[in-house]
PDB file of C-alpha atoms and ligand atoms in Angstrom:
ATOM      1  CA  UNK A  23     -30.897  42.754 -88.608  1.00 40.00           C
ATOM      2  CA  UNK A  24     -33.826  43.321 -86.231  1.00 44.00           C
ATOM      3  CA  UNK A  25     -33.990  41.351 -82.979  1.00 50.00           C
ATOM      4  CA  UNK A  26     -36.576  38.566 -83.007  1.00 53.00           C
ATOM      5  CA  UNK A  27     -36.060  37.547 -86.617  1.00 66.00           C
ATOM      6  CA  UNK A  28     -34.136  34.468 -87.695  1.00 81.00           C
ATOM      7  CA  UNK A  29     -30.477  35.294 -87.312  1.00 88.00           C
ATOM      8  CA  UNK A  30     -27.901  34.512 -89.989  1.00 95.00           C
ATOM      9  CA  UNK A  31     -25.369  32.968 -87.620  1.00 97.00           C
ATOM     10  CA  UNK A  32     -22.791  32.288 -90.341  1.00 97.00           C
ATOM     11  CA  UNK A  33     -22.664  35.942 -91.280  1.00 97.00           C
ATOM     12  CA  UNK A  34     -22.655  37.032 -87.644  1.00 98.00           C
ATOM     13  CA  UNK A  35     -19.811  34.641 -86.734  1.00 98.00           C
ATOM     14  CA  UNK A  36     -17.668  35.910 -89.618  1.00 98.00           C
ATOM     15  CA  UNK A  37     -18.229  39.519 -88.548  1.00 98.00           C
ATOM     16  CA  UNK A  38     -17.576  38.698 -84.884  1.00 98.00           C
ATOM     17  CA  UNK A  39     -14.362  36.862 -85.781  1.00 98.00           C
ATOM     18  CA  UNK A  40     -13.168  39.864 -87.806  1.00 98.00           C
ATOM     19  CA  UNK A  41     -13.830  42.156 -84.812  1.00 98.00           C
ATOM     20  CA  UNK A  42     -11.989  39.763 -82.509  1.00 98.00           C
ATOM     21  CA  UNK A  43      -8.960  39.539 -84.815  1.00 97.00           C
ATOM     22  CA  UNK A  44      -8.808  43.346 -84.916  1.00 98.00           C
ATOM     23  CA  UNK A  45      -7.964  43.309 -81.169  1.00 98.00           C
ATOM     24  CA  UNK A  46      -4.500  42.112 -82.260  1.00 97.00           C
ATOM     25  CA  UNK A  47      -2.129  41.557 -79.378  1.00 97.00           C
ATOM     26  CA  UNK A  48      -4.156  43.365 -76.686  1.00 98.00           C
ATOM     27  CA  UNK A  49      -4.159  41.548 -73.358  1.00 98.00           C
ATOM     28  CA  UNK A  50      -1.968  38.896 -71.779  1.00 97.00           C
ATOM     29  CA  UNK A  51      -2.167  35.107 -71.627  1.00 97.00           C
ATOM     30  CA  UNK A  52      -2.675  33.830 -68.047  1.00 96.00           C
ATOM     31  CA  UNK A  53       0.615  32.596 -66.657  1.00 93.00           C
ATOM     32  CA  UNK A  54      -0.146  32.214 -62.937  1.00 94.00           C
ATOM     33  CA  UNK A  55      -0.990  28.617 -63.885  1.00 95.00           C
ATOM     34  CA  UNK A  56       2.264  27.891 -65.787  1.00 95.00           C
ATOM     35  CA  UNK A  57       0.775  25.136 -67.964  1.00 94.00           C
ATOM     36  CA  UNK A  58      -1.723  27.645 -69.431  1.00 95.00           C
ATOM     37  CA  UNK A  59       1.058  29.882 -70.766  1.00 95.00           C
ATOM     38  CA  UNK A  60       1.955  27.347 -73.476  1.00 95.00           C
ATOM     39  CA  UNK A  61      -1.176  28.096 -75.562  1.00 97.00           C
ATOM     40  CA  UNK A  62      -1.016  29.920 -78.946  1.00 97.00           C
ATOM     41  CA  UNK A  63      -1.972  33.505 -77.976  1.00 97.00           C
ATOM     42  CA  UNK A  64      -3.373  34.190 -81.466  1.00 97.00           C
ATOM     43  CA  UNK A  65      -5.833  31.309 -81.487  1.00 98.00           C
ATOM     44  CA  UNK A  66      -9.468  32.318 -81.939  1.00 98.00           C
ATOM     45  CA  UNK A  67     -12.656  30.333 -82.285  1.00 98.00           C
ATOM     46  CA  UNK A  68     -16.366  30.887 -81.885  1.00 98.00           C
ATOM     47  CA  UNK A  69     -19.438  28.651 -82.045  1.00 98.00           C
ATOM     48  CA  UNK A  70     -23.217  28.867 -81.799  1.00 98.00           C
ATOM     49  CA  UNK A  71     -25.651  26.064 -80.897  1.00 98.00           C
ATOM     50  CA  UNK A  72     -29.298  26.989 -81.402  1.00 97.00           C
ATOM     51  CA  UNK A  73     -32.171  25.599 -79.351  1.00 97.00           C
ATOM     52  CA  UNK A  74     -33.327  23.788 -82.516  1.00 94.00           C
ATOM     53  CA  UNK A  75     -30.073  21.834 -82.746  1.00 94.00           C
ATOM     54  CA  UNK A  76     -28.244  23.868 -85.403  1.00 96.00           C
ATOM     55  CA  UNK A  77     -24.495  24.239 -84.892  1.00 98.00           C
ATOM     56  CA  UNK A  78     -22.214  26.863 -86.443  1.00 98.00           C
ATOM     57  CA  UNK A  79     -18.525  27.606 -85.948  1.00 98.00           C
ATOM     58  CA  UNK A  80     -15.684  29.797 -87.130  1.00 98.00           C
ATOM     59  CA  UNK A  81     -11.897  29.700 -86.726  1.00 98.00           C
ATOM     60  CA  UNK A  82     -10.509  27.324 -84.060  1.00 98.00           C
ATOM     61  CA  UNK A  83     -13.990  26.414 -82.819  1.00 98.00           C
ATOM     62  CA  UNK A  84     -13.191  22.695 -82.573  1.00 98.00           C
ATOM     63  CA  UNK A  85      -9.844  23.111 -80.804  1.00 98.00           C
ATOM     64  CA  UNK A  86      -9.919  22.172 -77.099  1.00 98.00           C
ATOM     65  CA  UNK A  87      -8.707  24.738 -74.568  1.00 98.00           C
ATOM     66  CA  UNK A  88      -8.637  24.881 -70.774  1.00 98.00           C
ATOM     67  CA  UNK A  89     -12.160  25.816 -69.675  1.00 98.00           C
ATOM     68  CA  UNK A  90     -11.078  26.996 -66.188  1.00 98.00           C
ATOM     69  CA  UNK A  91     -13.842  29.125 -64.625  1.00 98.00           C
ATOM     70  CA  UNK A  92     -16.330  28.350 -67.396  1.00 98.00           C
ATOM     71  CA  UNK A  93     -16.650  25.016 -65.543  1.00 98.00           C
ATOM     72  CA  UNK A  94     -18.185  26.904 -62.596  1.00 98.00           C
ATOM     73  CA  UNK A  95     -21.390  27.390 -64.595  1.00 98.00           C
ATOM     74  CA  UNK A  96     -21.765  23.610 -64.820  1.00 98.00           C
ATOM     75  CA  UNK A  97     -20.798  22.939 -61.182  1.00 98.00           C
ATOM     76  CA  UNK A  98     -23.465  25.399 -60.058  1.00 98.00           C
ATOM     77  CA  UNK A  99     -26.123  24.025 -62.417  1.00 98.00           C
ATOM     78  CA  UNK A 100     -25.438  20.434 -61.334  1.00 98.00           C
ATOM     79  CA  UNK A 101     -25.341  21.308 -57.622  1.00 98.00           C
ATOM     80  CA  UNK A 102     -28.723  23.056 -58.015  1.00 98.00           C
ATOM     81  CA  UNK A 103     -30.089  20.135 -60.031  1.00 97.00           C
ATOM     82  CA  UNK A 104     -29.057  17.670 -57.286  1.00 96.00           C
ATOM     83  CA  UNK A 105     -29.466  19.805 -54.175  1.00 95.00           C
ATOM     84  CA  UNK A 106     -31.904  22.584 -55.002  1.00 94.00           C
ATOM     85  CA  UNK A 107     -31.967  25.670 -52.810  1.00 94.00           C
ATOM     86  CA  UNK A 108     -29.751  24.124 -50.086  1.00 96.00           C
ATOM     87  CA  UNK A 109     -26.774  25.335 -52.140  1.00 97.00           C
ATOM     88  CA  UNK A 110     -27.661  28.962 -51.378  1.00 97.00           C
ATOM     89  CA  UNK A 111     -27.153  28.423 -47.637  1.00 97.00           C
ATOM     90  CA  UNK A 112     -23.384  28.462 -48.104  1.00 98.00           C
ATOM     91  CA  UNK A 113     -22.914  30.959 -50.931  1.00 98.00           C
ATOM     92  CA  UNK A 114     -24.494  34.293 -51.882  1.00 97.00           C
ATOM     93  CA  UNK A 115     -25.586  35.686 -55.224  1.00 97.00           C
ATOM     94  CA  UNK A 116     -24.376  39.260 -55.240  1.00 95.00           C
ATOM     95  CA  UNK A 117     -21.595  40.653 -57.424  1.00 94.00           C
ATOM     96  CA  UNK A 118     -18.370  40.901 -55.460  1.00 90.00           C
ATOM     97  CA  UNK A 119     -16.837  43.947 -57.138  1.00 87.00           C
ATOM     98  CA  UNK A 120     -13.494  42.275 -56.456  1.00 88.00           C
ATOM     99  CA  UNK A 121     -11.122  40.108 -58.500  1.00 89.00           C
ATOM    100  CA  UNK A 122     -12.045  36.438 -58.936  1.00 91.00           C
ATOM    101  CA  UNK A 123      -9.418  35.186 -56.496  1.00 91.00           C
ATOM    102  CA  UNK A 124      -9.823  37.873 -53.842  1.00 90.00           C
ATOM    103  CA  UNK A 125      -9.578  36.988 -50.144  1.00 90.00           C
ATOM    104  CA  UNK A 126     -10.733  40.286 -48.645  1.00 91.00           C
ATOM    105  CA  UNK A 127     -14.525  39.847 -48.356  1.00 91.00           C
ATOM    106  CA  UNK A 128     -14.414  36.377 -46.843  1.00 93.00           C
ATOM    107  CA  UNK A 129     -13.356  37.496 -43.395  1.00 90.00           C
ATOM    108  CA  UNK A 130     -15.960  40.230 -42.907  1.00 88.00           C
ATOM    109  CA  UNK A 131     -18.649  37.976 -44.405  1.00 89.00           C
ATOM    110  CA  UNK A 132     -17.868  35.015 -42.125  1.00 94.00           C
ATOM    111  CA  UNK A 133     -16.696  32.518 -44.734  1.00 97.00           C
ATOM    112  CA  UNK A 134     -19.843  32.810 -46.928  1.00 97.00           C
ATOM    113  CA  UNK A 135     -18.572  33.762 -50.406  1.00 97.00           C
ATOM    114  CA  UNK A 136     -20.418  36.502 -52.285  1.00 96.00           C
ATOM    115  CA  UNK A 137     -21.376  34.378 -55.286  1.00 97.00           C
ATOM    116  CA  UNK A 138     -20.777  30.955 -56.886  1.00 98.00           C
ATOM    117  CA  UNK A 139     -18.425  32.226 -59.609  1.00 97.00           C
ATOM    118  CA  UNK A 140     -15.601  33.848 -57.646  1.00 96.00           C
ATOM    119  CA  UNK A 141     -13.092  31.172 -56.648  1.00 97.00           C
ATOM    120  CA  UNK A 142     -14.264  31.117 -53.005  1.00 97.00           C
ATOM    121  CA  UNK A 143     -17.868  30.518 -54.054  1.00 98.00           C
ATOM    122  CA  UNK A 144     -16.939  27.881 -56.617  1.00 98.00           C
ATOM    123  CA  UNK A 145     -15.012  25.997 -53.914  1.00 98.00           C
ATOM    124  CA  UNK A 146     -18.175  25.897 -51.776  1.00 98.00           C
ATOM    125  CA  UNK A 147     -20.301  24.732 -54.734  1.00 98.00           C
ATOM    126  CA  UNK A 148     -17.716  22.070 -55.620  1.00 98.00           C
ATOM    127  CA  UNK A 149     -17.807  20.911 -51.994  1.00 98.00           C
ATOM    128  CA  UNK A 150     -21.603  20.568 -52.049  1.00 98.00           C
ATOM    129  CA  UNK A 151     -21.550  18.719 -55.381  1.00 98.00           C
ATOM    130  CA  UNK A 152     -18.931  16.393 -53.880  1.00 98.00           C
ATOM    131  CA  UNK A 153     -21.265  15.651 -50.937  1.00 98.00           C
ATOM    132  CA  UNK A 154     -24.208  15.064 -53.281  1.00 98.00           C
ATOM    133  CA  UNK A 155     -22.454  12.843 -55.825  1.00 98.00           C
ATOM    134  CA  UNK A 156     -19.209  11.542 -54.274  1.00 98.00           C
ATOM    135  CA  UNK A 157     -17.352  12.733 -57.396  1.00 98.00           C
ATOM    136  CA  UNK A 158     -17.814  16.426 -58.180  1.00 98.00           C
ATOM    137  CA  UNK A 159     -15.315  16.665 -61.045  1.00 98.00           C
ATOM    138  CA  UNK A 160     -16.455  13.347 -62.541  1.00 98.00           C
ATOM    139  CA  UNK A 161     -20.083  14.561 -62.463  1.00 98.00           C
ATOM    140  CA  UNK A 162     -19.152  17.765 -64.312  1.00 98.00           C
ATOM    141  CA  UNK A 163     -17.065  15.819 -66.884  1.00 98.00           C
ATOM    142  CA  UNK A 164     -19.831  13.278 -67.448  1.00 98.00           C
ATOM    143  CA  UNK A 165     -22.397  16.033 -68.011  1.00 98.00           C
ATOM    144  CA  UNK A 166     -20.096  17.812 -70.473  1.00 98.00           C
ATOM    145  CA  UNK A 167     -19.419  14.569 -72.358  1.00 98.00           C
ATOM    146  CA  UNK A 168     -23.064  13.609 -72.616  1.00 98.00           C
ATOM    147  CA  UNK A 169     -24.345  17.048 -73.657  1.00 98.00           C
ATOM    148  CA  UNK A 170     -21.534  17.674 -76.157  1.00 98.00           C
ATOM    149  CA  UNK A 171     -21.558  14.114 -77.505  1.00 98.00           C
ATOM    150  CA  UNK A 172     -17.772  14.144 -77.151  1.00 98.00           C
ATOM    151  CA  UNK A 173     -16.626  11.060 -75.209  1.00 98.00           C
ATOM    152  CA  UNK A 174     -12.989  12.200 -75.409  1.00 97.00           C
ATOM    153  CA  UNK A 175     -13.569  15.381 -73.398  1.00 98.00           C
ATOM    154  CA  UNK A 176     -11.414  15.130 -70.271  1.00 98.00           C
ATOM    155  CA  UNK A 177      -9.394  16.847 -67.556  1.00 98.00           C
ATOM    156  CA  UNK A 178      -5.853  17.763 -68.632  1.00 98.00           C
ATOM    157  CA  UNK A 179      -3.802  16.317 -65.744  1.00 98.00           C
ATOM    158  CA  UNK A 180      -0.815  18.551 -66.530  1.00 97.00           C
ATOM    159  CA  UNK A 181      -2.926  21.719 -66.129  1.00 98.00           C
ATOM    160  CA  UNK A 182      -4.577  20.410 -62.938  1.00 98.00           C
ATOM    161  CA  UNK A 183      -1.191  19.524 -61.411  1.00 98.00           C
ATOM    162  CA  UNK A 184       0.290  22.867 -62.471  1.00 97.00           C
ATOM    163  CA  UNK A 185      -2.543  24.742 -60.771  1.00 97.00           C
ATOM    164  CA  UNK A 186      -2.297  22.619 -57.612  1.00 97.00           C
ATOM    165  CA  UNK A 187       1.432  23.283 -57.434  1.00 97.00           C
ATOM    166  CA  UNK A 188       0.880  27.043 -57.632  1.00 95.00           C
ATOM    167  CA  UNK A 189      -2.459  27.072 -55.794  1.00 96.00           C
ATOM    168  CA  UNK A 190      -1.600  28.936 -52.608  1.00 96.00           C
ATOM    169  CA  UNK A 191      -4.463  31.422 -52.958  1.00 96.00           C
ATOM    170  CA  UNK A 192      -7.110  28.785 -53.571  1.00 97.00           C
ATOM    171  CA  UNK A 193      -5.750  26.700 -50.691  1.00 98.00           C
ATOM    172  CA  UNK A 194      -5.886  29.790 -48.455  1.00 97.00           C
ATOM    173  CA  UNK A 195      -9.494  30.458 -49.517  1.00 97.00           C
ATOM    174  CA  UNK A 196     -10.521  26.847 -48.907  1.00 98.00           C
ATOM    175  CA  UNK A 197      -8.893  26.701 -45.460  1.00 98.00           C
ATOM    176  CA  UNK A 198     -10.471  29.995 -44.484  1.00 97.00           C
ATOM    177  CA  UNK A 199     -13.937  28.798 -45.596  1.00 98.00           C
ATOM    178  CA  UNK A 200     -13.358  25.541 -43.681  1.00 98.00           C
ATOM    179  CA  UNK A 201     -12.409  27.511 -40.563  1.00 97.00           C
ATOM    180  CA  UNK A 202     -15.932  28.967 -40.666  1.00 97.00           C
ATOM    181  CA  UNK A 203     -17.449  25.489 -40.974  1.00 98.00           C
ATOM    182  CA  UNK A 204     -18.610  26.115 -44.551  1.00 98.00           C
ATOM    183  CA  UNK A 205     -16.974  23.039 -46.160  1.00 98.00           C
ATOM    184  CA  UNK A 206     -18.441  19.546 -45.729  1.00 98.00           C
ATOM    185  CA  UNK A 207     -15.446  17.698 -47.219  1.00 98.00           C
ATOM    186  CA  UNK A 208     -11.689  17.815 -46.508  1.00 98.00           C
ATOM    187  CA  UNK A 209      -9.944  20.844 -48.009  1.00 98.00           C
ATOM    188  CA  UNK A 210      -7.638  18.619 -50.099  1.00 98.00           C
ATOM    189  CA  UNK A 211     -10.597  16.759 -51.632  1.00 98.00           C
ATOM    190  CA  UNK A 212     -12.392  20.004 -52.507  1.00 98.00           C
ATOM    191  CA  UNK A 213      -9.244  21.511 -54.076  1.00 98.00           C
ATOM    192  CA  UNK A 214      -8.534  18.329 -56.102  1.00 98.00           C
ATOM    193  CA  UNK A 215     -12.046  18.312 -57.568  1.00 98.00           C
ATOM    194  CA  UNK A 216     -12.005  22.077 -58.155  1.00 98.00           C
ATOM    195  CA  UNK A 217      -8.709  21.897 -60.068  1.00 98.00           C
ATOM    196  CA  UNK A 218      -9.932  18.847 -62.000  1.00 98.00           C
ATOM    197  CA  UNK A 219     -13.107  20.526 -63.279  1.00 98.00           C
ATOM    198  CA  UNK A 220     -11.264  23.784 -64.052  1.00 98.00           C
ATOM    199  CA  UNK A 221      -8.636  21.810 -66.019  1.00 98.00           C
ATOM    200  CA  UNK A 222     -11.157  20.185 -68.367  1.00 98.00           C
ATOM    201  CA  UNK A 223     -10.151  20.679 -72.003  1.00 98.00           C
ATOM    202  CA  UNK A 224     -13.120  21.453 -74.231  1.00 98.00           C
ATOM    203  CA  UNK A 225     -13.736  23.343 -77.458  1.00 98.00           C
ATOM    204  CA  UNK A 226     -16.207  26.115 -78.299  1.00 98.00           C
ATOM    205  CA  UNK A 227     -18.218  23.392 -80.034  1.00 98.00           C
ATOM    206  CA  UNK A 228     -18.336  21.253 -76.879  1.00 98.00           C
ATOM    207  CA  UNK A 229     -19.226  24.185 -74.620  1.00 98.00           C
ATOM    208  CA  UNK A 230     -22.099  25.573 -76.699  1.00 98.00           C
ATOM    209  CA  UNK A 231     -23.707  22.141 -76.839  1.00 98.00           C
ATOM    210  CA  UNK A 232     -23.180  21.586 -73.109  1.00 98.00           C
ATOM    211  CA  UNK A 233     -24.431  25.083 -72.230  1.00 98.00           C
ATOM    212  CA  UNK A 234     -27.476  25.058 -74.483  1.00 98.00           C
ATOM    213  CA  UNK A 235     -29.696  23.710 -71.666  1.00 98.00           C
ATOM    214  CA  UNK A 236     -29.707  27.280 -70.332  1.00 98.00           C
ATOM    215  CA  UNK A 237     -30.909  28.623 -73.695  1.00 98.00           C
ATOM    216  CA  UNK A 238     -33.687  25.977 -73.528  1.00 98.00           C
ATOM    217  CA  UNK A 239     -34.695  27.171 -70.037  1.00 98.00           C
ATOM    218  CA  UNK A 240     -33.338  24.059 -68.280  1.00 98.00           C
ATOM    219  CA  UNK A 241     -33.913  21.321 -70.896  1.00 98.00           C
ATOM    220  CA  UNK A 242     -30.979  19.071 -71.896  1.00 98.00           C
ATOM    221  CA  UNK A 243     -30.031  18.148 -75.468  1.00 96.00           C
ATOM    222  CA  UNK A 244     -32.036  14.879 -75.231  1.00 96.00           C
ATOM    223  CA  UNK A 245     -35.202  16.790 -74.300  1.00 97.00           C
ATOM    224  CA  UNK A 246     -35.188  15.834 -70.606  1.00 98.00           C
ATOM    225  CA  UNK A 247     -35.231  18.548 -67.974  1.00 98.00           C
ATOM    226  CA  UNK A 248     -32.122  19.231 -65.852  1.00 98.00           C
ATOM    227  CA  UNK A 249     -33.722  22.011 -63.823  1.00 97.00           C
ATOM    228  CA  UNK A 250     -36.946  23.986 -63.655  1.00 97.00           C
ATOM    229  CA  UNK A 251     -37.480  27.029 -65.840  1.00 97.00           C
ATOM    230  CA  UNK A 252     -37.301  29.189 -62.747  1.00 97.00           C
ATOM    231  CA  UNK A 253     -33.950  27.679 -61.722  1.00 97.00           C
ATOM    232  CA  UNK A 254     -32.580  28.248 -65.234  1.00 98.00           C
ATOM    233  CA  UNK A 255     -33.656  31.894 -64.971  1.00 98.00           C
ATOM    234  CA  UNK A 256     -31.787  32.148 -61.680  1.00 97.00           C
ATOM    235  CA  UNK A 257     -28.582  30.652 -63.091  1.00 98.00           C
ATOM    236  CA  UNK A 258     -28.771  33.047 -66.043  1.00 98.00           C
ATOM    237  CA  UNK A 259     -29.331  35.959 -63.643  1.00 98.00           C
ATOM    238  CA  UNK A 260     -26.255  35.088 -61.573  1.00 98.00           C
ATOM    239  CA  UNK A 261     -24.251  34.647 -64.786  1.00 98.00           C
ATOM    240  CA  UNK A 262     -25.245  38.141 -65.878  1.00 98.00           C
ATOM    241  CA  UNK A 263     -24.433  39.804 -62.566  1.00 97.00           C
ATOM    242  CA  UNK A 264     -21.391  37.767 -61.457  1.00 97.00           C
ATOM    243  CA  UNK A 265     -20.133  35.630 -64.388  1.00 97.00           C
ATOM    244  CA  UNK A 266     -17.375  37.999 -65.453  1.00 96.00           C
ATOM    245  CA  UNK A 267     -16.386  39.163 -61.948  1.00 90.00           C
ATOM    246  CA  UNK A 268     -15.767  42.864 -61.378  1.00 91.00           C
ATOM    247  CA  UNK A 269     -16.222  43.422 -65.129  1.00 95.00           C
ATOM    248  CA  UNK A 270     -19.821  42.078 -65.051  1.00 96.00           C
ATOM    249  CA  UNK A 271     -21.194  45.609 -65.467  1.00 96.00           C
ATOM    250  CA  UNK A 272     -19.013  46.247 -68.498  1.00 97.00           C
ATOM    251  CA  UNK A 273     -19.905  42.827 -69.953  1.00 97.00           C
ATOM    252  CA  UNK A 274     -23.643  43.542 -69.545  1.00 98.00           C
ATOM    253  CA  UNK A 275     -23.090  46.973 -71.112  1.00 97.00           C
ATOM    254  CA  UNK A 276     -21.183  45.646 -74.121  1.00 97.00           C
ATOM    255  CA  UNK A 277     -22.637  42.173 -74.677  1.00 98.00           C
ATOM    256  CA  UNK A 278     -25.957  42.186 -72.832  1.00 98.00           C
ATOM    257  CA  UNK A 279     -26.069  38.447 -72.194  1.00 98.00           C
ATOM    258  CA  UNK A 280     -25.554  36.098 -69.241  1.00 98.00           C
ATOM    259  CA  UNK A 281     -22.011  34.771 -69.625  1.00 98.00           C
ATOM    260  CA  UNK A 282     -19.161  32.954 -67.911  1.00 98.00           C
ATOM    261  CA  UNK A 283     -15.492  33.556 -68.582  1.00 98.00           C
ATOM    262  CA  UNK A 284     -12.383  31.531 -67.761  1.00 98.00           C
ATOM    263  CA  UNK A 285      -8.690  32.358 -67.646  1.00 97.00           C
ATOM    264  CA  UNK A 286      -8.145  29.845 -70.455  1.00 98.00           C
ATOM    265  CA  UNK A 287      -9.715  32.572 -72.636  1.00 98.00           C
ATOM    266  CA  UNK A 288     -13.170  31.094 -73.170  1.00 98.00           C
ATOM    267  CA  UNK A 289     -16.470  32.909 -72.645  1.00 98.00           C
ATOM    268  CA  UNK A 290     -19.768  31.004 -72.825  1.00 98.00           C
ATOM    269  CA  UNK A 291     -22.847  33.214 -73.204  1.00 98.00           C
ATOM    270  CA  UNK A 292     -26.564  32.481 -73.400  1.00 98.00           C
ATOM    271  CA  UNK A 293     -29.206  33.989 -75.659  1.00 98.00           C
ATOM    272  CA  UNK A 294     -32.252  32.680 -73.728  1.00 97.00           C
ATOM    273  CA  UNK A 295     -34.777  30.981 -75.981  1.00 97.00           C
ATOM    274  CA  UNK A 296     -32.396  31.115 -78.942  1.00 97.00           C
ATOM    275  CA  UNK A 297     -28.851  29.803 -78.588  1.00 98.00           C
ATOM    276  CA  UNK A 298     -25.652  29.285 -76.612  1.00 98.00           C
ATOM    277  CA  UNK A 299     -22.586  31.114 -77.952  1.00 98.00           C
ATOM    278  CA  UNK A 300     -18.949  30.517 -77.025  1.00 98.00           C
ATOM    279  CA  UNK A 301     -15.903  32.526 -78.076  1.00 98.00           C
ATOM    280  CA  UNK A 302     -12.270  31.770 -77.254  1.00 98.00           C
ATOM    281  CA  UNK A 303      -9.075  33.791 -77.446  1.00 98.00           C
ATOM    282  CA  UNK A 304      -6.286  33.332 -74.854  1.00 98.00           C
ATOM    283  CA  UNK A 305      -5.296  36.971 -74.282  1.00 98.00           C
ATOM    284  CA  UNK A 306      -6.998  38.366 -71.150  1.00 98.00           C
ATOM    285  CA  UNK A 307      -7.842  41.831 -69.871  1.00 96.00           C
ATOM    286  CA  UNK A 308      -7.126  43.036 -66.321  1.00 94.00           C
ATOM    287  CA  UNK A 309     -10.233  41.338 -64.911  1.00 93.00           C
ATOM    288  CA  UNK A 310      -9.227  37.958 -66.388  1.00 94.00           C
ATOM    289  CA  UNK A 311     -11.702  37.986 -69.287  1.00 96.00           C
ATOM    290  CA  UNK A 312     -10.671  37.268 -72.897  1.00 98.00           C
ATOM    291  CA  UNK A 313     -10.228  40.457 -74.935  1.00 98.00           C
ATOM    292  CA  UNK A 314     -11.016  38.738 -78.245  1.00 98.00           C
ATOM    293  CA  UNK A 315     -13.959  36.699 -76.913  1.00 98.00           C
ATOM    294  CA  UNK A 316     -15.686  39.676 -75.267  1.00 98.00           C
ATOM    295  CA  UNK A 317     -15.129  41.751 -78.425  1.00 98.00           C
ATOM    296  CA  UNK A 318     -16.580  38.968 -80.588  1.00 98.00           C
ATOM    297  CA  UNK A 319     -19.660  38.613 -78.378  1.00 98.00           C
ATOM    298  CA  UNK A 320     -20.079  42.395 -78.337  1.00 98.00           C
ATOM    299  CA  UNK A 321     -20.006  42.393 -82.166  1.00 98.00           C
ATOM    300  CA  UNK A 322     -22.497  39.523 -82.374  1.00 98.00           C
ATOM    301  CA  UNK A 323     -25.118  41.153 -80.143  1.00 98.00           C
ATOM    302  CA  UNK A 324     -24.536  44.657 -81.512  1.00 97.00           C
ATOM    303  CA  UNK A 325     -24.831  43.581 -85.162  1.00 97.00           C
ATOM    304  CA  UNK A 326     -27.840  41.324 -84.576  1.00 96.00           C
ATOM    305  CA  UNK A 327     -29.595  43.673 -82.153  1.00 94.00           C
ATOM    306  CA  UNK A 328     -30.217  40.546 -80.096  1.00 94.00           C
ATOM    307  CA  UNK A 329     -29.472  40.599 -76.371  1.00 95.00           C
ATOM    308  CA  UNK A 330     -31.599  40.179 -73.255  1.00 96.00           C
ATOM    309  CA  UNK A 331     -32.211  43.931 -73.180  1.00 95.00           C
TER     310      UNK A 331
HETATM  311  O1  LIG B 423      -8.789  29.022 -59.551  1.00 90.27           O
HETATM  312  C1  LIG B 423      -8.311  29.590 -60.518  1.00 90.27           C
HETATM  313  O2  LIG B 423      -7.612  30.596 -60.405  1.00 90.27           O
HETATM  314  C2  LIG B 423      -8.587  29.019 -61.902  1.00 90.27           C
HETATM  315  N1  LIG B 423      -8.725  27.598 -61.837  1.00 90.27           N
HETATM  316  C3  LIG B 423      -9.843  29.573 -62.505  1.00 90.27           C
HETATM  317  C4  LIG B 423      -9.895  31.081 -62.526  1.00 90.27           C
HETATM  318  C5  LIG B 423     -10.629  31.631 -63.688  1.00 90.27           C
HETATM  319  O3  LIG B 423     -10.766  31.014 -64.713  1.00 90.27           O
HETATM  320  C6  LIG B 423     -11.098  33.037 -63.585  1.00 90.27           C
HETATM  321  N2  LIG B 423     -11.749  33.443 -64.805  1.00 90.27           N
HETATM  322  N3  LIG B 423     -11.708  34.326 -65.534  1.00 90.27           N
END
């Protein structure tokens, strides 16, 4: 199927789901947040929302899961929409080459995290969104609800509390960033809002609808603009280079799309000008990315010949 032609998303989703299921029991469900370990490890879903408003899904595509770091895409987009380039004063946009929760670079780089998608960077972005709106997590939730048309979408308080209880690394990161004067709000407030947006439960269906503004170069589902075309390009660029952490090179190699993963097993990817695609499978590889979801996205772009390259 040559790139550029109309894609048969139903056929592609079926083939991608078959590839994902063939990964069997490879990978491990995240258990450092104990409440996440209760998920069915064999669940799999995938959805596509096109820029023209078509919606396709396969498997458990309507089942909510913990979005975790996928929420960081929305925190960044909303912080840029409200605050513009000021956001980039406190966070970089280079790949870190380190795990998502690493502490090592922060000291030598004076409390300025490498990029907005590692935990340190997402804490800074959450802090700025909190300053801009007074309710960072609520702003993310509201955006997700409106774009997905799902008023029931919400934070799972059990997951948020479970992460807070076991959140020594994130607390360490936040205190270290604060010690360099790079947080505007109290550490506890920033952590609460960070855990609350990570602990949102949403389905592949919800996430493709909410993420499709990036496929429309910054235009929301109701046709209004969230951000300029240039800003949407920048978010997509940072997703490509940093969205899957120290596996971003491998993700670009296999999938060839901007994408954001989460330890709940979801990966949201963007086919600019065409569609948003989300796949979900709870078993993760060493870098914290879903084995089944990355395999499914790899199959979709390989079979369709459609990527950004
Ligand atoms: O802070 C954490 O560790 C989690 N709330 C999010 C991490 C995550 O999803 C990394 N993604 N693959």
